[in-house]
Every structure is written in structure tokens, then in C-alpha cells.
Amino acid sequence: MTLVYVEHQEGTPDEVSLQAIAVARELAGGGPVHALAAGPSAADAAAALGEHGVAALHVPQHEVFASHAPVALGRALTELASRLGSGAVLAAGTERGNEVLAHAAALADLPLAANCTEVSAGDPMTVTRVRWGGSLLEEARLHGATKLLTVAPHAVEAAAAGAGPATVETFEPALSDADTAVRVVERVSTSAGGGVTLADAKFVVSCGRGVGSPEGFAPAEELAALLGGAVGCSRAVTIAGWRPHTDQVGQTGTKIAPEVYLACGISGATQHMAGCKGAKRIIAVNTDPEAPIISHAEYAVIGDLHEVIPAITAELRKAGAG
Ligand SMILES: Cc1cc2nc3c(=O)[nH]c(=O)nc-3n(C[C@H](O)[C@H](O)[C@H](O)COP(=O)(O)OP(=O)(O)OC[C@H]3O[C@@H](n4cnc5c(N)ncnc54)[C@H](O)[C@@H]3O)c2cc1C
């Protein structure tokens, strides 16, 4: 039996968790895949999880799960995995997925392979995983009675199985005071005016140091709004204090996978590319034809972003956008 920790928004499983389930199904080789999801609306995920091949959804019961509680989740996962005899426990390689599985690994004294892109069943299990912000891929052997791993976001596609809803089973994990001490106590929304978040946007227009000032973001804001997208930036920009850290794309920022990533005045440092290489299409706007971002881009405009972004917006308006 293979177990997956599922992240969800009000009962809608995150796409990256569905991708982890696709890997779990491959590993299970036709055997059952179960899921653990926490929170008041977790049971609402049963239909979508069943659709992706999950047989049973386990929902831990404790007031701490009203918000994100990584140690308690790690404890609940290890307890459930042990009771069910799980051969492998997976999660998405998100900040939360990696954190929860790291706690589970520490509690169970087992190794964890984080951010895997390929996984082959066996004992030891063979995994390929992303290291150093995406600058290298490592092949590793994963040992342990129960294999703990996270799946790098967007390394695989989610795959529907067309099955009926997962059965929902509740359980009460034995949690100590230490397990419940760490929890999210407040949330501050980052999407202004109910707009799309950077992580979810299908179109992202991002500016780097080449934008020159905080005011230089106005045309990018206008273009993003026109296409229902979001604005991102490089670390040079957040360090300069021109945008908040929540807008930063990269190894130490948000990892995104939009349909189109329009990177303007961004050189394309490895640490930046670690956050946007999941984009289906990268379009670069840069005055320097030798900038590294050009070699990652499907299309490039060699020019001044202060002219190019307004020109794109004007053409889109002419074509009827907005
Ligand atoms: C541990 C670590 C973690 C890091 N994490 C991140 C991260 O998460 N995200 C991140 O972005 N960086 C990260 N960095 C920093 C990274 O190495 C780069 O320093 C940073 O990405 C550079 O930002 P930039 O491309 O905006 O600036 P620059 O490298 O200065 O590039 C500016 C670009 O703008 C172009 N340009 C200038 N004027 C114009 C114009 N008018 N029109 C068009 N183009 C123009 C230039 O030709 C140049 O290519 C990290 C670094 C370290 C060490």
C-alpha cells in the first residue's frame, strides 16, 4: 500500500499533490493508493482523489488540524503508515510537502529523498532528484523499510484514473504537546483584489534589475491585469526593496509553472531559473543578446523592456484583449 500526503484548498486537491499521486500509482503497480489530507474540508477531496485513483482518504481528527501543523501532520502520517503497513509515503515537493515528510522521516528515523523527478520501485528504490536549485540531477538509492519521498512539482503530469470517490476514514492520531506546538496562526493574502496568485497564474510577467525602479513595474502590472496573470520579479528586485519577497521567482522564491513566462530585464541566473523552468514557454526581453536567459527562452526580444512591454500591451488591446 502506498500513502500520499495531499495538500488541498478547501477540499480541492492541489495539482502538485495529484502529480505525486500519479507517481504513487506507478510505484504501487496496481496495488492500492491511500491519501492523508487534513483540515475541516479535507473530506471534500474524496471525489477528486478517487478520480485520480485513490482508494481511501484518511482524515486525522484534532483541533490542531484546523490550520497547517507540520509536526502533527508528520506524526499522523507515520502513525497511519505504520498501521497500514505502507511500503512508501509520498508528498509533493512543495515547501509544506517537504517539511511534513521531513518531520515524518525524523519521527520514524527513516531517510527521505526530496524533490524526485523519476522513481523506480525496488529495494533499495532508485530515484532521480533535483539538487542545488535545479542545477544538477542526482541518481540515488533510497533505503528503509518504508520509502519516504517527495515529487518535484511539475516533473510529471497528474493522471486521472476515472474511479469513483475515495472512501473517507477518520482517525485520531496520538499527538503530544510538542507535536501540536507548531501551527499556522495567521494568514495574510498576497493576491491583491482577489486576483490570481503568482504560483497559480497561467501568465506571469516578471521584471528584474533592468526595470530600474519600483515605478518601472507599472507597465508589467497593466499587461498582467490585461491577461489575467500575475507579476513576478527577480531577487535583485526584492533585495532593492522594489517588490515584496512574495513576488520573487526562484530558488529562494516561488516556483511557478505558467503557460507563458515573460522575463523582462532578467539575466537568467541559475537561482532564478530554478523557479521558472517549469514554465511551458519562456519569452525573454533583454537589451543584452548574450544574457543567459536568452538560451532558456523559446522567443527573445532584444530591446528595452520600457518600450517592449507597452508595445505588447498595445498590440493585445488592438487584437481585442481586455
Ligand atoms: C543562495 C542564492 C539564492 C538565490 N535565489 C534567487 C531567487 O530565488 N531568485 C532570483 O531571481 N535570484 C536569486 N539569486 C540571485 C541570482 O544569483 C541573481 O543575482 C539574480 O537573479 C539577478 O537578478 P536580475 O537578473 O534581475 O539582475 P541582473 O543579473 O543584474 O540582470 C539584469 C538584466 O537586465 C538586463 N537589462 C538591463 N536594462 C534593461 C532594459 N532596459 N530592458 C531590458 N533588459 C535590460 C541586463 O542586460 C541584464 O541581463 C540567488 C542567489 C543566491 C546566491
mmCIF file of C-alpha atoms and ligand atoms in Angstrom:
data_model
loop_
_atom_site.group_PDB
_atom_site.id
_atom_site.type_symbol
_atom_site.label_atom_id
_atom_site.label_comp_id
_atom_site.label_asym_id
_atom_site.label_seq_id
_atom_site.Cartn_x
_atom_site.Cartn_y
_atom_site.Cartn_z
ATOM 1 C CA MET A 1 0.000 0.000 0.000
ATOM 2 C CA THR A 2 1.287 3.434 -0.934
ATOM 3 C CA LEU A 3 0.311 6.536 1.047
ATOM 4 C CA VAL A 4 0.287 10.141 -0.194
ATOM 5 C CA TYR A 5 0.080 13.314 1.887
ATOM 6 C CA VAL A 6 -2.293 15.567 -0.072
ATOM 7 C CA GLU A 7 -2.343 19.369 0.085
ATOM 8 C CA HIS A 8 -5.671 20.962 -0.805
ATOM 9 C CA GLN A 9 -7.547 24.261 -0.888
ATOM 10 C CA GLU A 10 -10.997 23.924 0.692
ATOM 11 C CA GLY A 11 -11.236 20.303 -0.433
ATOM 12 C CA THR A 12 -9.782 20.789 -3.935
ATOM 13 C CA PRO A 13 -6.513 18.846 -4.144
ATOM 14 C CA ASP A 14 -3.507 20.855 -5.334
ATOM 15 C CA GLU A 15 -2.325 19.908 -8.818
ATOM 16 C CA VAL A 16 1.139 19.040 -7.441
ATOM 17 C CA SER A 17 -0.430 16.574 -4.990
ATOM 18 C CA LEU A 18 -2.281 14.917 -7.891
ATOM 19 C CA GLN A 19 1.111 14.639 -9.638
ATOM 20 C CA ALA A 20 2.517 12.890 -6.531
ATOM 21 C CA ILE A 21 -0.476 10.514 -6.644
ATOM 22 C CA ALA A 22 0.373 9.668 -10.293
ATOM 23 C CA VAL A 23 3.872 8.634 -9.151
ATOM 24 C CA ALA A 24 2.403 6.691 -6.207
ATOM 25 C CA ARG A 25 0.151 4.735 -8.583
ATOM 26 C CA GLU A 26 3.128 3.786 -10.746
ATOM 27 C CA LEU A 27 5.052 2.670 -7.670
ATOM 28 C CA ALA A 28 2.070 0.724 -6.352
ATOM 29 C CA GLY A 29 1.914 -1.183 -9.661
ATOM 30 C CA GLY A 30 -1.823 -1.752 -9.424
ATOM 31 C CA GLY A 31 -1.846 -2.019 -5.620
ATOM 32 C CA PRO A 32 -3.926 0.375 -3.511
ATOM 33 C CA VAL A 33 -3.030 4.041 -3.070
ATOM 34 C CA HIS A 34 -4.334 5.810 0.033
ATOM 35 C CA ALA A 35 -4.167 9.508 0.914
ATOM 36 C CA LEU A 36 -3.982 11.609 4.054
ATOM 37 C CA ALA A 37 -5.456 15.103 3.946
ATOM 38 C CA ALA A 38 -6.105 17.306 6.953
ATOM 39 C CA GLY A 39 -8.398 20.203 7.783
ATOM 40 C CA PRO A 40 -12.127 20.840 8.137
ATOM 41 C CA SER A 41 -12.824 20.481 4.389
ATOM 42 C CA ALA A 42 -10.395 17.602 3.736
ATOM 43 C CA ALA A 43 -13.197 15.037 3.236
ATOM 44 C CA ASP A 44 -14.467 17.130 0.297
ATOM 45 C CA ALA A 45 -11.394 15.965 -1.634
ATOM 46 C CA ALA A 46 -12.692 12.364 -1.759
ATOM 47 C CA ALA A 47 -14.300 12.629 -5.213
ATOM 48 C CA ALA A 48 -11.304 14.279 -6.904
ATOM 49 C CA LEU A 49 -8.877 11.887 -5.213
ATOM 50 C CA GLY A 50 -10.956 8.864 -6.238
ATOM 51 C CA GLU A 51 -10.947 10.217 -9.795
ATOM 52 C CA HIS A 52 -7.132 10.079 -9.605
ATOM 53 C CA GLY A 53 -7.039 6.514 -8.325
ATOM 54 C CA VAL A 54 -7.012 6.931 -4.540
ATOM 55 C CA ALA A 55 -8.943 4.117 -2.817
ATOM 56 C CA ALA A 56 -9.185 5.610 0.681
ATOM 57 C CA LEU A 57 -8.806 9.092 2.134
ATOM 58 C CA HIS A 58 -7.714 9.242 5.796
ATOM 59 C CA VAL A 59 -8.564 12.427 7.678
ATOM 60 C CA PRO A 60 -6.825 12.955 11.052
ATOM 61 C CA GLN A 61 -9.055 14.403 13.785
ATOM 62 C CA HIS A 62 -7.649 17.018 16.179
ATOM 63 C CA GLU A 63 -8.284 20.730 16.624
ATOM 64 C CA VAL A 64 -4.656 21.456 15.581
ATOM 65 C CA PHE A 65 -5.535 20.430 12.010
ATOM 66 C CA ALA A 66 -7.803 23.452 11.672
ATOM 67 C CA SER A 67 -4.611 25.115 10.403
ATOM 68 C CA HIS A 68 -1.335 23.853 8.954
ATOM 69 C CA ALA A 69 0.570 21.948 11.668
ATOM 70 C CA PRO A 70 3.643 20.274 10.130
ATOM 71 C CA VAL A 71 4.882 18.226 13.106
ATOM 72 C CA ALA A 72 1.397 16.924 13.911
ATOM 73 C CA LEU A 73 0.966 16.010 10.231
ATOM 74 C CA GLY A 74 4.318 14.198 10.253
ATOM 75 C CA ARG A 75 3.193 12.283 13.359
ATOM 76 C CA ALA A 76 -0.207 11.434 11.831
ATOM 77 C CA LEU A 77 1.477 10.220 8.634
ATOM 78 C CA THR A 78 3.966 7.963 10.427
ATOM 79 C CA GLU A 79 1.244 6.529 12.660
ATOM 80 C CA LEU A 80 -1.027 5.842 9.684
ATOM 81 C CA ALA A 81 1.797 4.437 7.517
ATOM 82 C CA SER A 82 2.770 2.050 10.295
ATOM 83 C CA ARG A 83 -0.836 0.931 10.935
ATOM 84 C CA LEU A 84 -1.490 0.378 7.199
ATOM 85 C CA GLY A 85 1.935 -1.186 6.529
ATOM 86 C CA SER A 86 2.753 1.341 3.786
ATOM 87 C CA GLY A 87 5.751 0.494 1.643
ATOM 88 C CA ALA A 88 6.120 4.105 0.548
ATOM 89 C CA VAL A 89 4.894 7.530 1.672
ATOM 90 C CA LEU A 90 4.898 10.378 -0.845
ATOM 91 C CA ALA A 91 4.080 14.080 -0.958
ATOM 92 C CA ALA A 92 4.514 16.908 -3.414
ATOM 93 C CA GLY A 93 7.937 18.570 -3.219
ATOM 94 C CA THR A 94 6.461 21.863 -2.053
ATOM 95 C CA GLU A 95 7.649 23.775 0.985
ATOM 96 C CA ARG A 96 4.871 22.163 3.016
ATOM 97 C CA GLY A 97 5.202 18.696 1.478
ATOM 98 C CA ASN A 98 8.948 18.625 2.080
ATOM 99 C CA GLU A 99 8.510 19.967 5.597
ATOM 100 C CA VAL A 100 5.843 17.433 6.604
ATOM 101 C CA LEU A 101 7.785 14.491 5.175
ATOM 102 C CA ALA A 102 10.991 15.727 6.820
ATOM 103 C CA HIS A 103 9.184 15.617 10.172
ATOM 104 C CA ALA A 104 7.813 12.160 9.355
ATOM 105 C CA ALA A 105 11.338 10.994 8.448
ATOM 106 C CA ALA A 106 12.787 12.349 11.693
ATOM 107 C CA LEU A 107 9.993 10.823 13.782
ATOM 108 C CA ALA A 108 10.312 7.409 12.122
ATOM 109 C CA ASP A 109 14.126 7.584 11.861
ATOM 110 C CA LEU A 110 13.964 6.938 8.121
ATOM 111 C CA PRO A 111 15.760 8.583 5.159
ATOM 112 C CA LEU A 112 13.830 10.978 2.894
ATOM 113 C CA ALA A 113 14.504 11.614 -0.804
ATOM 114 C CA ALA A 114 13.180 15.109 -1.591
ATOM 115 C CA ASN A 115 12.223 16.576 -4.988
ATOM 116 C CA CYS A 116 12.341 13.383 -7.081
ATOM 117 C CA THR A 117 11.728 13.591 -10.822
ATOM 118 C CA GLU A 118 11.888 9.841 -11.506
ATOM 119 C CA VAL A 119 11.247 6.892 -9.235
ATOM 120 C CA SER A 120 11.774 3.147 -9.850
ATOM 121 C CA ALA A 121 10.303 0.608 -7.439
ATOM 122 C CA GLY A 122 12.705 -1.783 -5.723
ATOM 123 C CA ASP A 123 14.668 -2.228 -2.521
ATOM 124 C CA PRO A 124 16.581 -0.029 -2.443
ATOM 125 C CA MET A 125 14.420 2.222 -4.586
ATOM 126 C CA THR A 126 16.194 4.161 -7.360
ATOM 127 C CA VAL A 127 15.317 7.845 -7.579
ATOM 128 C CA THR A 128 16.472 10.812 -9.630
ATOM 129 C CA ARG A 129 16.171 14.030 -7.713
ATOM 130 C CA VAL A 130 16.733 17.725 -8.247
ATOM 131 C CA ARG A 131 19.651 19.192 -6.298
ATOM 132 C CA TRP A 132 21.133 22.642 -5.882
ATOM 133 C CA GLY A 133 18.142 24.596 -7.086
ATOM 134 C CA GLY A 134 17.839 22.568 -10.271
ATOM 135 C CA SER A 135 21.438 22.899 -11.429
ATOM 136 C CA LEU A 136 22.024 19.144 -11.206
ATOM 137 C CA LEU A 137 20.106 15.874 -11.137
ATOM 138 C CA GLU A 138 21.271 13.212 -8.704
ATOM 139 C CA GLU A 139 20.607 9.488 -9.015
ATOM 140 C CA ALA A 140 20.284 7.978 -5.559
ATOM 141 C CA ARG A 141 19.305 4.718 -3.848
ATOM 142 C CA LEU A 142 16.631 5.057 -1.205
ATOM 143 C CA HIS A 143 16.760 2.547 1.666
ATOM 144 C CA GLY A 144 14.448 1.989 4.628
ATOM 145 C CA ALA A 145 11.541 -0.283 5.465
ATOM 146 C CA THR A 146 9.164 2.490 4.353
ATOM 147 C CA LYS A 147 10.395 4.687 1.493
ATOM 148 C CA LEU A 148 9.752 8.390 2.073
ATOM 149 C CA LEU A 149 9.964 10.716 -0.904
ATOM 150 C CA THR A 150 8.595 13.930 -2.372
ATOM 151 C CA VAL A 151 7.919 14.520 -6.061
ATOM 152 C CA ALA A 152 9.378 17.660 -7.663
ATOM 153 C CA PRO A 153 6.465 19.904 -8.724
ATOM 154 C CA HIS A 154 5.618 19.616 -12.429
ATOM 155 C CA ALA A 155 8.137 16.807 -13.059
ATOM 156 C CA VAL A 156 5.229 14.506 -14.039
ATOM 157 C CA GLU A 157 1.641 15.033 -15.186
ATOM 158 C CA ALA A 158 -1.334 14.237 -12.988
ATOM 159 C CA ALA A 159 -3.274 11.284 -14.429
ATOM 160 C CA ALA A 160 -6.995 10.639 -13.964
ATOM 161 C CA ALA A 161 -7.992 7.036 -13.305
ATOM 162 C CA GLY A 162 -11.720 7.555 -13.722
ATOM 163 C CA ALA A 163 -12.625 5.759 -10.495
ATOM 164 C CA GLY A 164 -15.407 6.598 -8.053
ATOM 165 C CA PRO A 165 -14.913 8.649 -4.885
ATOM 166 C CA ALA A 166 -12.344 7.501 -2.321
ATOM 167 C CA THR A 167 -13.809 6.158 0.907
ATOM 168 C CA VAL A 168 -13.300 8.581 3.799
ATOM 169 C CA GLU A 169 -11.924 7.263 7.076
ATOM 170 C CA THR A 170 -11.233 9.416 10.108
ATOM 171 C CA PHE A 171 -8.681 8.604 12.806
ATOM 172 C CA GLU A 172 -7.295 10.210 15.953
ATOM 173 C CA PRO A 173 -3.510 10.267 15.964
ATOM 174 C CA ALA A 174 -1.796 10.254 19.365
ATOM 175 C CA LEU A 175 -0.309 13.752 19.480
ATOM 176 C CA SER A 176 1.949 15.112 22.227
ATOM 177 C CA ASP A 177 2.097 18.782 23.241
ATOM 178 C CA ALA A 178 5.337 19.069 21.262
ATOM 179 C CA ASP A 179 3.579 17.744 18.145
ATOM 180 C CA THR A 180 0.937 20.462 18.304
ATOM 181 C CA ALA A 181 3.221 23.363 19.265
ATOM 182 C CA VAL A 182 3.962 24.430 15.673
ATOM 183 C CA ARG A 183 0.979 25.631 13.689
ATOM 184 C CA VAL A 184 -0.033 28.463 11.382
ATOM 185 C CA VAL A 185 -1.788 31.113 13.453
ATOM 186 C CA GLU A 186 -2.410 33.819 10.855
ATOM 187 C CA ARG A 187 -2.748 34.119 7.084
ATOM 188 C CA VAL A 188 -2.110 37.235 5.035
ATOM 189 C CA SER A 189 -3.385 37.105 1.463
ATOM 190 C CA THR A 190 -0.818 38.063 -1.190
ATOM 191 C CA SER A 191 -3.157 38.328 -4.183
ATOM 192 C CA ALA A 192 -4.356 41.924 -4.249
ATOM 193 C CA GLY A 193 -8.039 42.428 -5.046
ATOM 194 C CA GLY A 194 -8.754 38.695 -5.189
ATOM 195 C CA GLY A 195 -6.515 38.313 -8.253
ATOM 196 C CA VAL A 196 -4.661 35.163 -9.238
ATOM 197 C CA THR A 197 -1.606 34.241 -7.162
ATOM 198 C CA LEU A 198 1.898 34.063 -8.614
ATOM 199 C CA ALA A 199 2.062 30.295 -8.031
ATOM 200 C CA ASP A 200 -1.235 29.642 -9.866
ATOM 201 C CA ALA A 201 -1.062 32.195 -12.691
ATOM 202 C CA LYS A 202 -1.111 30.886 -16.268
ATOM 203 C CA PHE A 203 0.687 34.039 -17.432
ATOM 204 C CA VAL A 204 3.471 35.687 -15.452
ATOM 205 C CA VAL A 205 5.267 38.862 -16.442
ATOM 206 C CA SER A 206 8.403 39.230 -14.368
ATOM 207 C CA CYS A 207 10.903 42.070 -14.190
ATOM 208 C CA GLY A 208 14.478 42.096 -12.969
ATOM 209 C CA ARG A 209 17.059 44.734 -12.173
ATOM 210 C CA GLY A 210 16.687 46.028 -15.748
ATOM 211 C CA VAL A 211 13.333 47.591 -14.775
ATOM 212 C CA GLY A 212 15.301 50.263 -12.917
ATOM 213 C CA SER A 213 12.817 51.309 -10.213
ATOM 214 C CA PRO A 214 9.627 50.290 -8.380
ATOM 215 C CA GLU A 215 7.654 52.623 -10.663
ATOM 216 C CA GLY A 216 9.032 50.710 -13.670
ATOM 217 C CA PHE A 217 6.647 47.854 -12.791
ATOM 218 C CA ALA A 218 3.519 49.800 -13.836
ATOM 219 C CA PRO A 219 3.513 48.546 -17.483
ATOM 220 C CA ALA A 220 4.092 44.965 -16.257
ATOM 221 C CA GLU A 221 1.129 45.345 -13.869
ATOM 222 C CA GLU A 222 -1.033 46.595 -16.731
ATOM 223 C CA LEU A 223 -0.051 43.708 -19.026
ATOM 224 C CA ALA A 224 -0.572 41.108 -16.285
ATOM 225 C CA ALA A 225 -4.021 42.538 -15.488
ATOM 226 C CA LEU A 226 -4.961 42.527 -19.190
ATOM 227 C CA LEU A 227 -4.199 38.795 -19.465
ATOM 228 C CA GLY A 228 -5.477 37.791 -16.024
ATOM 229 C CA GLY A 229 -1.934 36.949 -14.957
ATOM 230 C CA ALA A 230 0.448 37.876 -12.150
ATOM 231 C CA VAL A 231 3.595 39.937 -11.750
ATOM 232 C CA GLY A 232 6.840 38.361 -10.563
ATOM 233 C CA CYS A 233 10.390 39.590 -10.123
ATOM 234 C CA SER A 234 13.988 38.550 -9.552
ATOM 235 C CA ARG A 235 15.888 38.595 -6.293
ATOM 236 C CA ALA A 236 17.828 41.691 -7.370
ATOM 237 C CA VAL A 237 14.464 43.459 -7.266
ATOM 238 C CA THR A 238 13.401 42.193 -3.835
ATOM 239 C CA ILE A 239 16.849 42.981 -2.404
ATOM 240 C CA ALA A 240 16.498 46.528 -3.751
ATOM 241 C CA GLY A 241 13.149 46.712 -1.935
ATOM 242 C CA TRP A 242 11.214 47.412 -5.142
ATOM 243 C CA ARG A 243 8.798 44.474 -4.646
ATOM 244 C CA PRO A 244 7.893 42.188 -1.702
ATOM 245 C CA HIS A 245 9.575 38.804 -1.350
ATOM 246 C CA THR A 246 6.240 37.122 -2.145
ATOM 247 C CA ASP A 247 6.721 38.293 -5.760
ATOM 248 C CA GLN A 248 10.161 36.701 -6.112
ATOM 249 C CA VAL A 249 10.549 33.820 -8.546
ATOM 250 C CA GLY A 250 13.411 31.406 -7.979
ATOM 251 C CA GLN A 251 15.243 29.015 -5.743
ATOM 252 C CA THR A 252 14.558 31.149 -2.673
ATOM 253 C CA GLY A 253 11.262 32.466 -4.001
ATOM 254 C CA THR A 254 8.131 30.993 -5.563
ATOM 255 C CA LYS A 255 8.380 28.105 -8.031
ATOM 256 C CA ILE A 256 5.999 28.635 -10.902
ATOM 257 C CA ALA A 257 4.794 26.679 -13.936
ATOM 258 C CA PRO A 258 2.729 29.103 -16.054
ATOM 259 C CA GLU A 259 1.821 28.627 -19.702
ATOM 260 C CA VAL A 260 3.902 31.707 -20.533
ATOM 261 C CA TYR A 261 6.692 33.339 -18.537
ATOM 262 C CA LEU A 262 7.634 36.764 -19.878
ATOM 263 C CA ALA A 263 11.028 37.576 -18.295
ATOM 264 C CA CYS A 264 11.989 41.220 -18.769
ATOM 265 C CA GLY A 265 15.334 42.702 -17.749
ATOM 266 C CA ILE A 266 16.279 39.442 -16.000
ATOM 267 C CA SER A 267 19.723 37.951 -16.716
ATOM 268 C CA GLY A 268 18.658 34.326 -16.076
ATOM 269 C CA ALA A 269 20.891 33.311 -13.154
ATOM 270 C CA THR A 270 20.683 29.631 -12.168
ATOM 271 C CA GLN A 271 18.883 30.540 -8.961
ATOM 272 C CA HIS A 272 16.225 32.451 -10.920
ATOM 273 C CA MET A 273 15.778 29.672 -13.489
ATOM 274 C CA ALA A 274 15.219 27.180 -10.606
ATOM 275 C CA GLY A 275 11.901 28.922 -10.031
ATOM 276 C CA CYS A 276 10.629 29.271 -13.607
ATOM 277 C CA LYS A 277 11.924 26.289 -15.519
ATOM 278 C CA GLY A 278 8.515 24.633 -15.128
ATOM 279 C CA ALA A 279 7.074 27.292 -17.468
ATOM 280 C CA LYS A 280 5.713 25.824 -20.718
ATOM 281 C CA ARG A 281 7.126 28.773 -22.679
ATOM 282 C CA ILE A 282 9.706 31.391 -21.687
ATOM 283 C CA ILE A 283 9.838 34.665 -23.595
ATOM 284 C CA ALA A 284 12.775 36.952 -22.749
ATOM 285 C CA VAL A 285 13.020 40.696 -23.198
ATOM 286 C CA ASN A 286 16.575 41.903 -22.694
ATOM 287 C CA THR A 287 18.915 44.541 -24.097
ATOM 288 C CA ASP A 288 21.802 42.038 -23.976
ATOM 289 C CA PRO A 289 21.691 39.294 -26.659
ATOM 290 C CA GLU A 290 24.302 37.381 -24.612
ATOM 291 C CA ALA A 291 22.199 37.281 -21.399
ATOM 292 C CA PRO A 292 21.883 33.642 -20.159
ATOM 293 C CA ILE A 293 18.063 33.888 -20.130
ATOM 294 C CA ILE A 294 18.118 34.031 -23.951
ATOM 295 C CA SER A 295 19.372 30.431 -24.157
ATOM 296 C CA HIS A 296 16.456 29.262 -21.962
ATOM 297 C CA ALA A 297 13.847 31.216 -23.930
ATOM 298 C CA GLU A 298 11.703 29.934 -26.772
ATOM 299 C CA TYR A 299 11.406 33.501 -28.082
ATOM 300 C CA ALA A 300 13.508 36.558 -27.258
ATOM 301 C CA VAL A 301 13.126 40.251 -27.966
ATOM 302 C CA ILE A 302 16.423 42.128 -27.849
ATOM 303 C CA GLY A 303 15.288 45.523 -26.708
ATOM 304 C CA ASP A 304 14.412 47.880 -23.880
ATOM 305 C CA LEU A 305 11.641 46.498 -21.671
ATOM 306 C CA HIS A 306 10.294 50.015 -21.155
ATOM 307 C CA GLU A 307 9.384 50.034 -24.863
ATOM 308 C CA VAL A 308 8.670 46.332 -25.427
ATOM 309 C CA ILE A 309 6.133 45.724 -22.604
ATOM 310 C CA PRO A 310 3.878 48.698 -23.560
ATOM 311 C CA ALA A 311 4.147 47.623 -27.225
ATOM 312 C CA ILE A 312 2.927 44.094 -26.350
ATOM 313 C CA THR A 313 0.038 45.576 -24.331
ATOM 314 C CA ALA A 314 -0.908 47.902 -27.200
ATOM 315 C CA GLU A 315 -0.910 45.021 -29.729
ATOM 316 C CA LEU A 316 -3.039 42.868 -27.421
ATOM 317 C CA ARG A 317 -5.550 45.685 -26.982
ATOM 318 C CA LYS A 318 -5.676 46.141 -30.772
ATOM 319 C CA ALA A 319 -6.383 42.418 -31.048
ATOM 320 C CA GLY A 320 -9.302 42.834 -28.634
ATOM 321 C CA ALA A 321 -7.828 41.694 -25.298
ATOM 322 C CA GLY A 322 -9.186 43.172 -22.089
HETATM 323 C C1 LIG B 1 21.654 31.339 -2.471
HETATM 324 C C2 LIG B 1 21.101 32.230 -3.551
HETATM 325 C C3 LIG B 1 19.761 32.175 -3.820
HETATM 326 C C4 LIG B 1 19.211 32.999 -4.807
HETATM 327 N N1 LIG B 1 17.870 32.927 -5.078
HETATM 328 C C5 LIG B 1 17.372 33.668 -6.095
HETATM 329 C C6 LIG B 1 15.977 33.592 -6.432
HETATM 330 O O1 LIG B 1 15.182 32.892 -5.802
HETATM 331 N N2 LIG B 1 15.537 34.332 -7.476
HETATM 332 C C7 LIG B 1 16.361 35.151 -8.210
HETATM 333 O O2 LIG B 1 15.873 35.807 -9.144
HETATM 334 N N3 LIG B 1 17.667 35.243 -7.901
HETATM 335 C C8 LIG B 1 18.183 34.537 -6.849
HETATM 336 N N4 LIG B 1 19.500 34.681 -6.525
HETATM 337 C C9 LIG B 1 20.271 35.762 -7.169
HETATM 338 C C10 LIG B 1 20.764 35.434 -8.567
HETATM 339 O O3 LIG B 1 22.005 34.781 -8.485
HETATM 340 C C11 LIG B 1 20.931 36.718 -9.391
HETATM 341 O O4 LIG B 1 21.829 37.586 -8.708
HETATM 342 C C12 LIG B 1 19.625 37.475 -9.652
HETATM 343 O O5 LIG B 1 18.653 36.586 -10.189
HETATM 344 C C13 LIG B 1 19.881 38.608 -10.650
HETATM 345 O O6 LIG B 1 18.710 39.343 -10.851
HETATM 346 P P1 LIG B 1 18.436 40.082 -12.238
HETATM 347 O O7 LIG B 1 18.505 39.091 -13.331
HETATM 348 O O8 LIG B 1 17.219 40.896 -12.056
HETATM 349 O O9 LIG B 1 19.668 41.109 -12.281
HETATM 350 P P2 LIG B 1 20.932 41.166 -13.221
HETATM 351 O O10 LIG B 1 21.696 39.887 -13.165
HETATM 352 O O11 LIG B 1 21.647 42.420 -12.872
HETATM 353 O O12 LIG B 1 20.333 41.265 -14.697
HETATM 354 C C14 LIG B 1 19.676 42.399 -15.193
HETATM 355 C C15 LIG B 1 19.366 42.124 -16.654
HETATM 356 O O13 LIG B 1 18.589 43.195 -17.147
HETATM 357 C C16 LIG B 1 19.009 43.485 -18.488
HETATM 358 N N5 LIG B 1 18.578 44.862 -18.728
HETATM 359 C C17 LIG B 1 19.073 45.999 -18.199
HETATM 360 N N6 LIG B 1 18.353 47.072 -18.605
HETATM 361 C C18 LIG B 1 17.367 46.591 -19.410
HETATM 362 C C19 LIG B 1 16.287 47.182 -20.127
HETATM 363 N N7 LIG B 1 16.061 48.500 -20.079
HETATM 364 N N8 LIG B 1 15.471 46.395 -20.859
HETATM 365 C C20 LIG B 1 15.695 45.032 -20.926
HETATM 366 N N9 LIG B 1 16.703 44.425 -20.271
HETATM 367 C C21 LIG B 1 17.527 45.187 -19.506
HETATM 368 C C22 LIG B 1 20.504 43.245 -18.453
HETATM 369 O O14 LIG B 1 21.017 43.017 -19.760
HETATM 370 C C23 LIG B 1 20.601 42.023 -17.550
HETATM 371 O O15 LIG B 1 20.524 40.829 -18.314
HETATM 372 C C24 LIG B 1 20.044 33.878 -5.545
HETATM 373 C C25 LIG B 1 21.427 33.904 -5.265
HETATM 374 C C26 LIG B 1 21.954 33.100 -4.285
HETATM 375 C C27 LIG B 1 23.419 33.137 -4.016
#
